[in-house]
Coordinates of C-alpha atoms in Angstrom, one line a residue:
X1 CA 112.3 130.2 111.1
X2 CA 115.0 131.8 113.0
X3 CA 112.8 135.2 113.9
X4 CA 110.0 132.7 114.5
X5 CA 112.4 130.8 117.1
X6 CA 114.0 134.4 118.8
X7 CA 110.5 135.1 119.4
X8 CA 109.7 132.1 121.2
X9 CA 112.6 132.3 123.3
X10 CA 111.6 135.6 124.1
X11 CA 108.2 135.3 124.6
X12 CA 108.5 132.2 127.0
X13 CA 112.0 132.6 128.6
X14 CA 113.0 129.8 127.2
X15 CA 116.3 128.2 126.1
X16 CA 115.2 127.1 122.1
X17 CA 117.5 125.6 119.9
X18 CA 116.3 124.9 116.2
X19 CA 117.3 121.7 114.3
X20 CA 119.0 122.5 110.8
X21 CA 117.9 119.0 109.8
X22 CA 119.2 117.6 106.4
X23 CA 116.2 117.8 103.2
X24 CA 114.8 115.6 101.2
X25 CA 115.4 114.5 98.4
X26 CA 118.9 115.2 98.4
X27 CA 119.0 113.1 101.8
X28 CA 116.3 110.7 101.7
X29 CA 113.7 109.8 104.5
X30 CA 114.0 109.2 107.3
X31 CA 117.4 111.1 107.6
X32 CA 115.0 114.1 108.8
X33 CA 114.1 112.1 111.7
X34 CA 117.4 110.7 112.4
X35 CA 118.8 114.0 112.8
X36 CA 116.4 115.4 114.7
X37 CA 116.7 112.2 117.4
X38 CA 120.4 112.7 117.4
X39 CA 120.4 116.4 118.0
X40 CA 117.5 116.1 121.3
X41 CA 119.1 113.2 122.5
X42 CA 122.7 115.3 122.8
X43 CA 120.9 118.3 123.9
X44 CA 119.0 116.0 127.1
X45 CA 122.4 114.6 127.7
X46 CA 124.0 118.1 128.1
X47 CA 121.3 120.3 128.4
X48 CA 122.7 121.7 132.2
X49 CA 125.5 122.8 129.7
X50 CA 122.9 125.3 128.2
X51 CA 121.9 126.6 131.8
X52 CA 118.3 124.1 131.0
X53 CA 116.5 121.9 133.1
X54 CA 116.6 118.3 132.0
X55 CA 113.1 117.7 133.4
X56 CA 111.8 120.4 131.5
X57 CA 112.5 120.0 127.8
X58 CA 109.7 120.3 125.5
X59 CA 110.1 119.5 121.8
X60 CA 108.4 121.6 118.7
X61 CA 107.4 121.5 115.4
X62 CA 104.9 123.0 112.7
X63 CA 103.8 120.8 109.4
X64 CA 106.4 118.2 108.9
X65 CA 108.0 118.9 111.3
X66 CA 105.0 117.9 113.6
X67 CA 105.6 114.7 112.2
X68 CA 109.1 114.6 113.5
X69 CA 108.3 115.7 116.9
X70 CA 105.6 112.8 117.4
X71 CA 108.2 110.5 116.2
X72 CA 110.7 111.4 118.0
X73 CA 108.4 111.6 121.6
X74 CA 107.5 108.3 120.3
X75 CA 110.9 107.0 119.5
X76 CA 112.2 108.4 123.4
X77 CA 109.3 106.6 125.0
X78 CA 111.7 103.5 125.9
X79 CA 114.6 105.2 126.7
X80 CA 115.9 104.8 130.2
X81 CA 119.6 106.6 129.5
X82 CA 117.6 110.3 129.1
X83 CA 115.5 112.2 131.3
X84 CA 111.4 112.5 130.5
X85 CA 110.6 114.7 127.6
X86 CA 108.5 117.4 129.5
X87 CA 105.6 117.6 127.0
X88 CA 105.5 117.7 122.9
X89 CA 103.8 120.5 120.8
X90 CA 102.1 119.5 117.8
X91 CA 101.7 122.7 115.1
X92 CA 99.0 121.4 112.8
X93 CA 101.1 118.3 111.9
X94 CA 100.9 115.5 109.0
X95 CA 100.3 112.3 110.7
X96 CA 98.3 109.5 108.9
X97 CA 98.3 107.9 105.5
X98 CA 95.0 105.6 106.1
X99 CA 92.4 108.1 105.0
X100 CA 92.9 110.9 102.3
X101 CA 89.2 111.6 102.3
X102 CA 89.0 112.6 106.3
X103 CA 86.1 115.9 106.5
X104 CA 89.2 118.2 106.6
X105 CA 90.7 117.1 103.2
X106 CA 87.4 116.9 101.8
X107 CA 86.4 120.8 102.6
X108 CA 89.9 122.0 102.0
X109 CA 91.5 120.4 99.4
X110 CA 91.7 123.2 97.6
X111 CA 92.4 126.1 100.1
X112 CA 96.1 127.6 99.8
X113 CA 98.7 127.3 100.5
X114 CA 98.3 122.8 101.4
X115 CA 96.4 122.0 98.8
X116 CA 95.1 117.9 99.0
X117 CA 97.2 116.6 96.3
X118 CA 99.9 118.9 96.8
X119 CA 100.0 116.9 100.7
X120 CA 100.5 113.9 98.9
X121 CA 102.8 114.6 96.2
X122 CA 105.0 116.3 98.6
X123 CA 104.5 112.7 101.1
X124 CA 105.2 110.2 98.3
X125 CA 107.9 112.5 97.3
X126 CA 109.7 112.5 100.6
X127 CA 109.7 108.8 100.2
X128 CA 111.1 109.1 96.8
X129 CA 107.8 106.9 95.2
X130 CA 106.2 108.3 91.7
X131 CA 103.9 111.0 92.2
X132 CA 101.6 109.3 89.0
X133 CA 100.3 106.5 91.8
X134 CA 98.3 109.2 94.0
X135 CA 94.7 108.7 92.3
X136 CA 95.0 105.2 93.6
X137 CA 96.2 106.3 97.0
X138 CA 93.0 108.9 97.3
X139 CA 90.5 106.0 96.4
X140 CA 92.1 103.8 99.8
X141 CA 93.5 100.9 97.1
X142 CA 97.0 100.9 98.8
X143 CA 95.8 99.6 102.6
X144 CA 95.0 95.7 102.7
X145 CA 92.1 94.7 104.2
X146 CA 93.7 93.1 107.6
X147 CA 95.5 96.8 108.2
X148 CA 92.1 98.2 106.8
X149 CA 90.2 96.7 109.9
X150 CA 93.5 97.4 112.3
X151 CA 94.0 101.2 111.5
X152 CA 90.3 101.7 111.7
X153 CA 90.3 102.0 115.5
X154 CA 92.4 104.7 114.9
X155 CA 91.5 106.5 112.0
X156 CA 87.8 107.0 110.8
X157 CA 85.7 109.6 110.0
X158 CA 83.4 108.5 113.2
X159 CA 85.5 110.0 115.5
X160 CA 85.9 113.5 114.1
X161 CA 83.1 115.4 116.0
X162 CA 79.9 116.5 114.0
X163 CA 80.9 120.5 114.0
X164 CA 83.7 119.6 112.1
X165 CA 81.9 117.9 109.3
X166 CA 79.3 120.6 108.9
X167 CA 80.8 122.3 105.8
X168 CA 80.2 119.1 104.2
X169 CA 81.4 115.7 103.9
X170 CA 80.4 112.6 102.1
X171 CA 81.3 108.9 103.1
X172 CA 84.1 107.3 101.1
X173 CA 83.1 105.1 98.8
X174 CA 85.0 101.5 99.2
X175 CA 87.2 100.5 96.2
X176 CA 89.2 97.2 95.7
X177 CA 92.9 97.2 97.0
X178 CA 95.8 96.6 95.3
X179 CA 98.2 94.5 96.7
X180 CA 101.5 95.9 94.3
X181 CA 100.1 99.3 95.7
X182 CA 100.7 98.2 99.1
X183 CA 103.9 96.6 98.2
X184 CA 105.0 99.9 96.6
X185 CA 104.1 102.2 99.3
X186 CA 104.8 100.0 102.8
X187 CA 106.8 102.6 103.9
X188 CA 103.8 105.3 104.4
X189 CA 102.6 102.6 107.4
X190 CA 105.9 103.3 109.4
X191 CA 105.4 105.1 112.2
X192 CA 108.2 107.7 112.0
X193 CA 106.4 109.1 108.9
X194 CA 102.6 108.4 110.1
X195 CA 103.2 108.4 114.1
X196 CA 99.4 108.7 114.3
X197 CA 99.1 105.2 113.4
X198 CA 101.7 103.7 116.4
X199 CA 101.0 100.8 118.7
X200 CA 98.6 101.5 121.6
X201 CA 101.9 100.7 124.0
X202 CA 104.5 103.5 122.4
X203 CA 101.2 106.3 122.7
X204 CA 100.4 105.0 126.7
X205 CA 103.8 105.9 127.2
X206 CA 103.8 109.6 125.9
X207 CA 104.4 112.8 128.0
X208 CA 102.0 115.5 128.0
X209 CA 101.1 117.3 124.6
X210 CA 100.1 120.7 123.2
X211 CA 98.2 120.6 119.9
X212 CA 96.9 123.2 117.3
X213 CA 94.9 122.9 114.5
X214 CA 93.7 124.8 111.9
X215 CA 90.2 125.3 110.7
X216 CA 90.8 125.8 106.7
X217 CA 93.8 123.2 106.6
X218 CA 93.7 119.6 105.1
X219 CA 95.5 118.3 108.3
X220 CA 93.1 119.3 110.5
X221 CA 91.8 115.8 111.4
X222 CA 94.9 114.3 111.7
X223 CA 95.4 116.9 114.8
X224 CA 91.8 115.7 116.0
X225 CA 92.5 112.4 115.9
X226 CA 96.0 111.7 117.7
X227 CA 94.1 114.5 120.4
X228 CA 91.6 111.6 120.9
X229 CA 93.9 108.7 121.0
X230 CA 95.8 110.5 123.4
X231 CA 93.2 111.4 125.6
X232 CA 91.7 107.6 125.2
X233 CA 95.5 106.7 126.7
X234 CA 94.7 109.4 129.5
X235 CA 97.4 111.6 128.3
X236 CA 96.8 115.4 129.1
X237 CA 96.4 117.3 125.7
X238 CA 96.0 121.2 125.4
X239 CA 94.1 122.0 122.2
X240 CA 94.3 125.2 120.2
X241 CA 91.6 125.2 117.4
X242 CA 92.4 128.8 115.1
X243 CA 88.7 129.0 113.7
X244 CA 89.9 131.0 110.7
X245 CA 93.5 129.6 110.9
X246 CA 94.8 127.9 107.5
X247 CA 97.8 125.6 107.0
X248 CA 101.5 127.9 107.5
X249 CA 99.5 130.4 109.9
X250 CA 102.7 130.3 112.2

């Protein structure tokens, strides 16, 4: 990523500095997260050290590390020791576990290099649970029915638009939920590893964002959805849709 970053900094005069967080599984979750916090909270505290603006920090990330930039906007949203982040950018990220079965990873669960199962071996992974519980996981058995009904204001098929379900998508099919399942996997339903699923007062509270998705990627919908719940929350969002973009474009 460094030339990736060099550009960046070149290509918007900017001041970027590029978080060699810990990795899984060698350091487990949410240790990614923890560093990442820890090293924009020091930079907003000395940031005039770096010849930067405090009010004009943005923070990054691609993939997973999407994910950790919505958690860690999410995370600063009560902090009244640091300046306002500026705005977030949101590089096709990963940010829901409710719905495996979403248009996107229907029509491109098997289109390199994020293949649908390879998504969640690498999420339950990353969480250090067996990989041998995914089938389960696909079918919707690990959400109880009370989170079921809560999450579904948030995540649902119904609220992807209809040109994005034109390459074909079929309703899921309900299946009985397992409550050991649940008990097994609680930790997909914590925010810092699905921030798309937060409470409606942490995503009020979040500063401006910048969002691109990816035609041909499984995560596409996850992108399309925190887009909407933002905008529901009156939060300006900038959308970049790559029409033939695919998961690791960047």
């Amino acid at each position: 990523y460094e030339r990736t970053c060099r550009y960046f900094a070149r290509k918007s005069n900017s001041v970027v500095v590029s978080v060699g967080y810990r990795l899984a599984p060698k350091h487990p979750y949410p240790t990614q997260f923890e560093d990442c916090l820890t090293a924009t909270v020091h930079f907003m505290r000395n940031a005039q050290d770096y010849g930067v603006d405090p009010s004009r920090i943005i923070i990054c990330g691609d993939s997973s590390g999407g994910t950790i930039t919505a958690a860690v906007a999410q995370a600063l949203v009560n902090r009244r020791d640091l300046p306002k982040l500026r705005a977030q950018m949101l590089i096709y990220p990963f940010l829901q576990c409710v719905d495996f079965n979403l248009p996107s990873y229907q029509q491109n669960k098997g289109v390199p290099i994020l293949l649908k199962e390879r998504t969640l071996a690498l999420g339950l992974k990353y969480l250090n649970k067996d990989v041998s519980i995914m089938e389960e996981i696909f079918k919707g058995c690990h959400i109880p029915e009370d989170l079921q009904l809560k999450y579904k204001k948030w995540v649902s098929p119904d609220y992807i638009p209809h040109e994005f379900k034109t390459r074909g998508y079929k309703p899921n099919i309900k299946h009985p939920v397992s409550e050991d399942l649940y008990a097994l996997v609680k930790s997909m339903f914590d925010p810092v590893f699905a921030p798309l699923i937060a409470e409606d007062s942490v995503i009020a509270r979040l500063p401006e964002a910048f969002i691109l998705t990816c035609e041909f990627d499984v995560l596409r919908d996850d992108g399309l959805l925190y887009k909407k719940r933002l905008e529901d929350h009156g939060i300006k969002v900038t959308w970049c849709h790559l029409q033939e973009g695919f998961h690791g474009t960047v």
